[in-house]
């Protein structure tokens, strides 16, 4: 059985339950030894139009970065998605994505420099885009 075989409602329930389970640091670290992180990243990509699934997967990333000690290896895999989500039209998704990035920013000085540059690039892109729309 694969996550792609599940109906969206059942997938959402699985994601929510997993989020609560990941609140335990030992369980988070155990599951990160598997490919669970990559599975949630694939779900995020596949279900990008479903705000509730995106919100819950982003919450799982929040929990993982909040509970695990080494986020550096995972940041490179999701940073571009989270930076895009900071500009999401859904305020909850944008706010939670920003919170995840802030956790990483404060816990990993090397990644912080990359985040600053990436956020600046996205901000400039949106600013230029808004200027082009007004013409």
mmCIF file of N, CA, C and O in Angstrom, residues 30-118:
data_model
loop_
_atom_site.group_PDB
_atom_site.id
_atom_site.type_symbol
_atom_site.label_atom_id
_atom_site.label_comp_id
_atom_site.label_asym_id
_atom_site.label_seq_id
_atom_site.Cartn_x
_atom_site.Cartn_y
_atom_site.Cartn_z
ATOM 1 N N UNK A 30 13.786 7.905 15.339
ATOM 2 C CA UNK A 30 13.677 6.548 14.797
ATOM 3 C C UNK A 30 13.137 6.577 13.367
ATOM 4 O O UNK A 30 13.708 5.962 12.461
ATOM 5 N N UNK A 31 12.051 7.307 13.143
ATOM 6 C CA UNK A 31 11.436 7.331 11.822
ATOM 7 C C UNK A 31 12.283 8.041 10.790
ATOM 8 O O UNK A 31 12.197 7.764 9.599
ATOM 9 N N UNK A 32 13.116 8.969 11.240
ATOM 10 C CA UNK A 32 13.976 9.661 10.286
ATOM 11 C C UNK A 32 15.067 8.758 9.729
ATOM 12 O O UNK A 32 15.687 9.082 8.721
ATOM 13 N N UNK A 33 15.281 7.623 10.382
ATOM 14 C CA UNK A 33 16.227 6.643 9.842
ATOM 15 C C UNK A 33 15.625 5.891 8.668
ATOM 16 O O UNK A 33 16.328 5.195 7.951
ATOM 17 N N UNK A 34 14.329 6.013 8.478
ATOM 18 C CA UNK A 34 13.660 5.417 7.325
ATOM 19 C C UNK A 34 13.531 6.493 6.248
ATOM 20 O O UNK A 34 14.138 7.539 6.339
ATOM 21 N N UNK A 35 12.701 6.251 5.273
ATOM 22 C CA UNK A 35 12.499 7.253 4.213
ATOM 23 C C UNK A 35 11.238 8.081 4.443
ATOM 24 O O UNK A 35 10.701 8.668 3.508
ATOM 25 N N UNK A 36 10.778 8.183 5.677
ATOM 26 C CA UNK A 36 9.531 8.897 5.971
ATOM 27 C C UNK A 36 9.599 10.364 5.561
ATOM 28 O O UNK A 36 8.627 10.928 5.075
ATOM 29 N N UNK A 37 10.748 10.984 5.745
ATOM 30 C CA UNK A 37 10.892 12.396 5.370
ATOM 31 C C UNK A 37 10.647 12.568 3.872
ATOM 32 O O UNK A 37 9.925 13.473 3.453
ATOM 33 N N UNK A 38 11.241 11.700 3.076
ATOM 34 C CA UNK A 38 11.072 11.775 1.630
ATOM 35 C C UNK A 38 9.629 11.513 1.228
ATOM 36 O O UNK A 38 9.121 12.114 0.271
ATOM 37 N N UNK A 39 8.958 10.614 1.954
ATOM 38 C CA UNK A 39 7.549 10.329 1.663
ATOM 39 C C UNK A 39 6.704 11.576 1.885
ATOM 40 O O UNK A 39 5.874 11.942 1.046
ATOM 41 N N UNK A 40 6.937 12.267 3.004
ATOM 42 C CA UNK A 40 6.165 13.479 3.256
ATOM 43 C C UNK A 40 6.492 14.580 2.260
ATOM 44 O O UNK A 40 5.619 15.361 1.881
ATOM 45 N N UNK A 41 7.711 14.643 1.819
ATOM 46 C CA UNK A 41 8.071 15.615 0.787
ATOM 47 C C UNK A 41 7.330 15.295 -0.512
ATOM 48 O O UNK A 41 6.792 16.188 -1.165
ATOM 49 N N UNK A 42 7.258 14.027 -0.874
ATOM 50 C CA UNK A 42 6.519 13.634 -2.082
ATOM 51 C C UNK A 42 5.029 13.943 -1.947
ATOM 52 O O UNK A 42 4.391 14.365 -2.909
ATOM 53 N N UNK A 43 4.488 13.728 -0.753
ATOM 54 C CA UNK A 43 3.079 14.058 -0.515
ATOM 55 C C UNK A 43 2.867 15.561 -0.675
ATOM 56 O O UNK A 43 1.898 15.998 -1.298
ATOM 57 N N UNK A 44 3.764 16.343 -0.114
ATOM 58 C CA UNK A 44 3.662 17.798 -0.228
ATOM 59 C C UNK A 44 3.643 18.233 -1.688
ATOM 60 O O UNK A 44 2.831 19.072 -2.087
ATOM 61 N N UNK A 45 4.500 17.642 -2.476
ATOM 62 C CA UNK A 45 4.574 17.992 -3.897
ATOM 63 C C UNK A 45 3.329 17.518 -4.640
ATOM 64 O O UNK A 45 2.730 18.264 -5.417
ATOM 65 N N UNK A 46 2.921 16.281 -4.378
ATOM 66 C CA UNK A 46 1.788 15.699 -5.097
ATOM 67 C C UNK A 46 0.462 16.370 -4.738
ATOM 68 O O UNK A 46 -0.434 16.459 -5.577
ATOM 69 N N UNK A 47 0.340 16.835 -3.518
ATOM 70 C CA UNK A 47 -0.936 17.390 -3.040
ATOM 71 C C UNK A 47 -0.853 18.902 -2.820
ATOM 72 O O UNK A 47 -1.567 19.454 -1.988
ATOM 73 N N UNK A 48 -0.013 19.577 -3.594
ATOM 74 C CA UNK A 48 0.223 21.002 -3.383
ATOM 75 C C UNK A 48 -1.031 21.862 -3.504
ATOM 76 O O UNK A 48 -1.065 22.977 -2.983
ATOM 77 N N UNK A 49 -2.065 21.382 -4.136
ATOM 78 C CA UNK A 49 -3.298 22.159 -4.286
ATOM 79 C C UNK A 49 -4.281 21.918 -3.137
ATOM 80 O O UNK A 49 -5.282 22.619 -3.035
ATOM 81 N N UNK A 50 -3.999 20.960 -2.293
ATOM 82 C CA UNK A 50 -4.876 20.646 -1.154
ATOM 83 C C UNK A 50 -4.328 21.344 0.086
ATOM 84 O O UNK A 50 -3.381 20.869 0.715
ATOM 85 N N UNK A 51 -4.936 22.457 0.440
ATOM 86 C CA UNK A 51 -4.412 23.281 1.534
ATOM 87 C C UNK A 51 -4.321 22.530 2.856
ATOM 88 O O UNK A 51 -3.358 22.711 3.608
ATOM 89 N N UNK A 52 -5.293 21.704 3.158
ATOM 90 C CA UNK A 52 -5.269 21.009 4.448
ATOM 91 C C UNK A 52 -4.127 20.004 4.532
ATOM 92 O O UNK A 52 -3.436 19.908 5.544
ATOM 93 N N UNK A 53 -3.889 19.269 3.459
ATOM 94 C CA UNK A 53 -2.773 18.318 3.441
ATOM 95 C C UNK A 53 -1.443 19.073 3.498
ATOM 96 O O UNK A 53 -0.542 18.693 4.254
ATOM 97 N N UNK A 54 -1.314 20.156 2.742
ATOM 98 C CA UNK A 54 -0.080 20.950 2.769
ATOM 99 C C UNK A 54 0.158 21.485 4.174
ATOM 100 O O UNK A 54 1.282 21.437 4.689
ATOM 101 N N UNK A 55 -0.886 21.983 4.822
ATOM 102 C CA UNK A 55 -0.756 22.516 6.177
ATOM 103 C C UNK A 55 -0.291 21.438 7.151
ATOM 104 O O UNK A 55 0.627 21.656 7.953
ATOM 105 N N UNK A 56 -0.874 20.263 7.074
ATOM 106 C CA UNK A 56 -0.520 19.192 8.006
ATOM 107 C C UNK A 56 0.886 18.644 7.749
ATOM 108 O O UNK A 56 1.607 18.321 8.693
ATOM 109 N N UNK A 57 1.287 18.538 6.494
ATOM 110 C CA UNK A 57 2.649 18.082 6.188
ATOM 111 C C UNK A 57 3.652 19.130 6.666
ATOM 112 O O UNK A 57 4.693 18.789 7.240
ATOM 113 N N UNK A 58 3.331 20.391 6.478
ATOM 114 C CA UNK A 58 4.208 21.457 6.959
ATOM 115 C C UNK A 58 4.307 21.405 8.481
ATOM 116 O O UNK A 58 5.384 21.626 9.052
ATOM 117 N N UNK A 59 3.209 21.069 9.148
ATOM 118 C CA UNK A 59 3.234 20.918 10.601
ATOM 119 C C UNK A 59 4.164 19.768 11.002
ATOM 120 O O UNK A 59 4.890 19.866 11.992
ATOM 121 N N UNK A 60 4.169 18.695 10.240
ATOM 122 C CA UNK A 60 5.095 17.586 10.521
ATOM 123 C C UNK A 60 6.539 18.066 10.392
ATOM 124 O O UNK A 60 7.384 17.749 11.225
ATOM 125 N N UNK A 61 6.838 18.856 9.358
ATOM 126 C CA UNK A 61 8.188 19.408 9.236
ATOM 127 C C UNK A 61 8.517 20.298 10.429
ATOM 128 O O UNK A 61 9.633 20.274 10.938
ATOM 129 N N UNK A 62 7.538 21.062 10.883
ATOM 130 C CA UNK A 62 7.732 21.910 12.065
ATOM 131 C C UNK A 62 8.096 21.054 13.274
ATOM 132 O O UNK A 62 9.067 21.335 13.984
ATOM 133 N N UNK A 63 7.341 20.003 13.491
ATOM 134 C CA UNK A 63 7.606 19.106 14.623
ATOM 135 C C UNK A 63 8.993 18.481 14.496
ATOM 136 O O UNK A 63 9.755 18.438 15.460
ATOM 137 N N UNK A 64 9.320 17.988 13.315
ATOM 138 C CA UNK A 64 10.608 17.336 13.119
ATOM 139 C C UNK A 64 11.765 18.292 13.370
ATOM 140 O O UNK A 64 12.715 17.949 14.078
ATOM 141 N N UNK A 65 11.694 19.490 12.828
ATOM 142 C CA UNK A 65 12.788 20.441 13.032
ATOM 143 C C UNK A 65 12.844 20.934 14.471
ATOM 144 O O UNK A 65 13.897 21.329 14.947
ATOM 145 N N UNK A 66 11.704 20.927 15.137
ATOM 146 C CA UNK A 66 11.670 21.356 16.529
ATOM 147 C C UNK A 66 12.219 20.282 17.461
ATOM 148 O O UNK A 66 12.821 20.581 18.485
ATOM 149 N N UNK A 67 12.047 18.993 17.095
ATOM 150 C CA UNK A 67 12.432 17.898 17.993
ATOM 151 C C UNK A 67 13.779 17.269 17.665
ATOM 152 O O UNK A 67 14.429 16.742 18.558
ATOM 153 N N UNK A 68 14.210 17.302 16.412
ATOM 154 C CA UNK A 68 15.480 16.646 16.083
ATOM 155 C C UNK A 68 16.634 17.616 16.270
ATOM 156 O O UNK A 68 16.467 18.827 16.182
ATOM 157 N N UNK A 69 17.790 17.050 16.503
ATOM 158 C CA UNK A 69 18.948 17.901 16.771
ATOM 159 C C UNK A 69 19.665 18.326 15.497
ATOM 160 O O UNK A 69 20.303 19.361 15.461
ATOM 161 N N UNK A 70 19.602 17.544 14.442
ATOM 162 C CA UNK A 70 20.334 17.876 13.224
ATOM 163 C C UNK A 70 19.360 18.064 12.072
ATOM 164 O O UNK A 70 18.928 17.106 11.447
ATOM 165 N N UNK A 71 19.017 19.303 11.782
ATOM 166 C CA UNK A 71 18.085 19.578 10.695
ATOM 167 C C UNK A 71 18.796 19.854 9.384
ATOM 168 O O UNK A 71 18.178 19.924 8.350
ATOM 169 N N UNK A 72 20.126 19.998 9.438
ATOM 170 C CA UNK A 72 20.878 20.445 8.270
ATOM 171 C C UNK A 72 20.665 19.551 7.051
ATOM 172 O O UNK A 72 20.476 20.048 5.947
ATOM 173 N N UNK A 73 20.683 18.262 7.226
ATOM 174 C CA UNK A 73 20.542 17.370 6.094
ATOM 175 C C UNK A 73 19.185 17.441 5.424
ATOM 176 O O UNK A 73 19.056 17.206 4.236
ATOM 177 N N UNK A 74 18.180 17.811 6.185
ATOM 178 C CA UNK A 74 16.826 17.847 5.650
ATOM 179 C C UNK A 74 16.466 19.202 5.065
ATOM 180 O O UNK A 74 15.602 19.297 4.209
ATOM 181 N N UNK A 75 17.116 20.236 5.538
ATOM 182 C CA UNK A 75 16.783 21.579 5.064
ATOM 183 C C UNK A 75 16.965 21.695 3.566
ATOM 184 O O UNK A 75 16.118 22.244 2.870
ATOM 185 N N UNK A 76 18.061 21.186 3.057
ATOM 186 C CA UNK A 76 18.329 21.329 1.629
ATOM 187 C C UNK A 76 17.253 20.656 0.786
ATOM 188 O O UNK A 76 17.010 21.062 -0.343
ATOM 189 N N UNK A 77 16.588 19.661 1.358
ATOM 190 C CA UNK A 77 15.557 18.949 0.610
ATOM 191 C C UNK A 77 14.240 19.714 0.559
ATOM 192 O O UNK A 77 13.470 19.537 -0.375
ATOM 193 N N UNK A 78 13.962 20.549 1.564
ATOM 194 C CA UNK A 78 12.651 21.188 1.585
ATOM 195 C C UNK A 78 12.686 22.713 1.592
ATOM 196 O O UNK A 78 11.632 23.338 1.509
ATOM 197 N N UNK A 79 13.860 23.310 1.683
ATOM 198 C CA UNK A 79 13.901 24.766 1.841
ATOM 199 C C UNK A 79 13.197 25.505 0.713
ATOM 200 O O UNK A 79 12.459 26.461 0.963
ATOM 201 N N UNK A 80 13.394 25.092 -0.510
ATOM 202 C CA UNK A 80 12.749 25.819 -1.619
ATOM 203 C C UNK A 80 11.228 25.708 -1.547
ATOM 204 O O UNK A 80 10.521 26.672 -1.851
ATOM 205 N N UNK A 81 10.711 24.558 -1.110
ATOM 206 C CA UNK A 81 9.262 24.403 -0.974
ATOM 207 C C UNK A 81 8.726 25.293 0.143
ATOM 208 O O UNK A 81 7.697 25.950 -0.008
ATOM 209 N N UNK A 82 9.441 25.311 1.277
ATOM 210 C CA UNK A 82 8.991 26.132 2.402
ATOM 211 C C UNK A 82 9.064 27.616 2.072
ATOM 212 O O UNK A 82 8.172 28.385 2.449
ATOM 213 N N UNK A 83 10.094 28.028 1.372
ATOM 214 C CA UNK A 83 10.208 29.435 0.995
ATOM 215 C C UNK A 83 9.066 29.827 0.061
ATOM 216 O O UNK A 83 8.480 30.900 0.189
ATOM 217 N N UNK A 84 8.701 28.940 -0.860
ATOM 218 C CA UNK A 84 7.542 29.203 -1.721
ATOM 219 C C UNK A 84 6.256 29.269 -0.901
ATOM 220 O O UNK A 84 5.379 30.091 -1.161
ATOM 221 N N UNK A 85 6.143 28.394 0.098
ATOM 222 C CA UNK A 85 4.933 28.361 0.912
ATOM 223 C C UNK A 85 4.785 29.595 1.798
ATOM 224 O O UNK A 85 3.670 29.926 2.209
ATOM 225 N N UNK A 86 5.875 30.262 2.099
ATOM 226 C CA UNK A 86 5.782 31.497 2.891
ATOM 227 C C UNK A 86 4.937 32.533 2.146
ATOM 228 O O UNK A 86 4.305 33.381 2.764
ATOM 229 N N UNK A 87 4.879 32.430 0.840
ATOM 230 C CA UNK A 87 4.072 33.354 0.023
ATOM 231 C C UNK A 87 2.701 32.782 -0.328
ATOM 232 O O UNK A 87 1.989 33.357 -1.138
ATOM 233 N N UNK A 88 2.328 31.678 0.284
ATOM 234 C CA UNK A 88 1.050 31.029 -0.027
ATOM 235 C C UNK A 88 -0.118 31.944 0.318
ATOM 236 O O UNK A 88 -0.057 32.724 1.266
ATOM 237 N N UNK A 89 -1.191 31.826 -0.457
ATOM 238 C CA UNK A 89 -2.375 32.654 -0.209
ATOM 239 C C UNK A 89 -3.090 32.258 1.079
ATOM 240 O O UNK A 89 -3.800 33.061 1.677
ATOM 241 N N UNK A 90 -2.878 31.029 1.536
ATOM 242 C CA UNK A 90 -3.452 30.570 2.800
ATOM 243 C C UNK A 90 -2.542 31.052 3.929
ATOM 244 O O UNK A 90 -1.388 30.648 4.032
ATOM 245 N N UNK A 91 -3.078 31.935 4.754
ATOM 246 C CA UNK A 91 -2.271 32.561 5.808
ATOM 247 C C UNK A 91 -1.699 31.532 6.780
ATOM 248 O O UNK A 91 -0.554 31.683 7.235
ATOM 249 N N UNK A 92 -2.445 30.476 7.116
ATOM 250 C CA UNK A 92 -1.939 29.464 8.048
ATOM 251 C C UNK A 92 -0.737 28.726 7.481
ATOM 252 O O UNK A 92 0.239 28.473 8.188
ATOM 253 N N UNK A 93 -0.794 28.386 6.216
ATOM 254 C CA UNK A 93 0.327 27.701 5.563
ATOM 255 C C UNK A 93 1.535 28.621 5.520
ATOM 256 O O UNK A 93 2.660 28.215 5.845
ATOM 257 N N UNK A 94 1.323 29.866 5.137
ATOM 258 C CA UNK A 94 2.427 30.825 5.047
ATOM 259 C C UNK A 94 3.071 31.040 6.414
ATOM 260 O O UNK A 94 4.308 31.032 6.546
ATOM 261 N N UNK A 95 2.262 31.192 7.432
ATOM 262 C CA UNK A 95 2.772 31.443 8.783
ATOM 263 C C UNK A 95 3.537 30.238 9.330
ATOM 264 O O UNK A 95 4.621 30.388 9.904
ATOM 265 N N UNK A 96 2.983 29.051 9.150
ATOM 266 C CA UNK A 96 3.648 27.840 9.641
ATOM 267 C C UNK A 96 4.953 27.587 8.893
ATOM 268 O O UNK A 96 5.962 27.206 9.496
ATOM 269 N N UNK A 97 4.964 27.820 7.592
ATOM 270 C CA UNK A 97 6.193 27.658 6.809
ATOM 271 C C UNK A 97 7.264 28.629 7.294
ATOM 272 O O UNK A 97 8.436 28.260 7.416
ATOM 273 N N UNK A 98 6.849 29.831 7.591
ATOM 274 C CA UNK A 98 7.781 30.816 8.126
ATOM 275 C C UNK A 98 8.322 30.367 9.484
ATOM 276 O O UNK A 98 9.510 30.516 9.766
ATOM 277 N N UNK A 99 7.466 29.779 10.307
ATOM 278 C CA UNK A 99 7.903 29.271 11.616
ATOM 279 C C UNK A 99 8.935 28.155 11.469
ATOM 280 O O UNK A 99 9.909 28.099 12.210
ATOM 281 N N UNK A 100 8.702 27.256 10.518
ATOM 282 C CA UNK A 100 9.662 26.165 10.285
ATOM 283 C C UNK A 100 11.007 26.747 9.866
ATOM 284 O O UNK A 100 12.058 26.357 10.383
ATOM 285 N N UNK A 101 10.974 27.680 8.950
ATOM 286 C CA UNK A 101 12.219 28.291 8.493
ATOM 287 C C UNK A 101 12.921 29.046 9.625
ATOM 288 O O UNK A 101 14.148 29.046 9.700
ATOM 289 N N UNK A 102 12.162 29.655 10.514
ATOM 290 C CA UNK A 102 12.760 30.344 11.658
ATOM 291 C C UNK A 102 13.452 29.379 12.611
ATOM 292 O O UNK A 102 14.513 29.699 13.163
ATOM 293 N N UNK A 103 12.875 28.204 12.805
ATOM 294 C CA UNK A 103 13.519 27.192 13.654
ATOM 295 C C UNK A 103 14.862 26.809 13.054
ATOM 296 O O UNK A 103 15.877 26.760 13.743
ATOM 297 N N UNK A 104 14.862 26.551 11.763
ATOM 298 C CA UNK A 104 16.101 26.167 11.090
ATOM 299 C C UNK A 104 17.088 27.337 11.128
ATOM 300 O O UNK A 104 18.277 27.146 11.400
ATOM 301 N N UNK A 105 16.595 28.533 10.900
ATOM 302 C CA UNK A 105 17.435 29.729 10.904
ATOM 303 C C UNK A 105 18.181 29.869 12.231
ATOM 304 O O UNK A 105 19.378 30.150 12.252
ATOM 305 N N UNK A 106 17.498 29.646 13.330
ATOM 306 C CA UNK A 106 18.111 29.821 14.646
ATOM 307 C C UNK A 106 18.945 28.627 15.101
ATOM 308 O O UNK A 106 19.770 28.765 16.002
ATOM 309 N N UNK A 107 18.738 27.488 14.479
ATOM 310 C CA UNK A 107 19.477 26.303 14.926
ATOM 311 C C UNK A 107 20.671 25.957 14.051
ATOM 312 O O UNK A 107 21.507 25.149 14.438
ATOM 313 N N UNK A 108 20.772 26.547 12.874
ATOM 314 C CA UNK A 108 21.841 26.193 11.948
ATOM 315 C C UNK A 108 22.383 27.447 11.253
ATOM 316 O O UNK A 108 21.815 27.912 10.264
ATOM 317 N N UNK A 109 23.485 28.016 11.768
ATOM 318 C CA UNK A 109 24.013 29.268 11.214
ATOM 319 C C UNK A 109 24.402 29.186 9.736
ATOM 320 O O UNK A 109 24.255 30.159 9.005
ATOM 321 N N UNK A 110 24.862 28.044 9.289
ATOM 322 C CA UNK A 110 25.251 27.905 7.880
ATOM 323 C C UNK A 110 24.016 27.980 6.988
ATOM 324 O O UNK A 110 23.994 28.689 5.980
ATOM 325 N N UNK A 111 22.969 27.263 7.381
ATOM 326 C CA UNK A 111 21.728 27.306 6.611
ATOM 327 C C UNK A 111 21.068 28.669 6.707
ATOM 328 O O UNK A 111 20.339 29.071 5.792
ATOM 329 N N UNK A 112 21.303 29.381 7.793
ATOM 330 C CA UNK A 112 20.706 30.705 7.972
ATOM 331 C C UNK A 112 21.114 31.643 6.842
ATOM 332 O O UNK A 112 20.292 32.401 6.329
ATOM 333 N N UNK A 113 22.366 31.594 6.444
ATOM 334 C CA UNK A 113 22.832 32.458 5.353
ATOM 335 C C UNK A 113 22.107 32.125 4.050
ATOM 336 O O UNK A 113 21.721 33.019 3.302
ATOM 337 N N UNK A 114 21.932 30.836 3.791
ATOM 338 C CA UNK A 114 21.210 30.418 2.591
ATOM 339 C C UNK A 114 19.755 30.882 2.649
ATOM 340 O O UNK A 114 19.198 31.312 1.644
ATOM 341 N N UNK A 115 19.143 30.763 3.828
ATOM 342 C CA UNK A 115 17.749 31.171 3.981
ATOM 343 C C UNK A 115 17.571 32.667 3.752
ATOM 344 O O UNK A 115 16.611 33.092 3.108
ATOM 345 N N UNK A 116 18.477 33.451 4.290
ATOM 346 C CA UNK A 116 18.396 34.897 4.108
ATOM 347 C C UNK A 116 18.436 35.238 2.621
ATOM 348 O O UNK A 116 17.622 36.012 2.119
ATOM 349 N N UNK A 117 19.364 34.631 1.898
ATOM 350 C CA UNK A 117 19.479 34.900 0.469
ATOM 351 C C UNK A 117 18.250 34.416 -0.285
ATOM 352 O O UNK A 117 17.712 35.122 -1.148
ATOM 353 N N UNK A 118 17.766 33.229 0.037
ATOM 354 C CA UNK A 118 16.598 32.685 -0.656
ATOM 355 C C UNK A 118 15.347 33.522 -0.394
ATOM 356 O O UNK A 118 14.573 33.794 -1.308
#
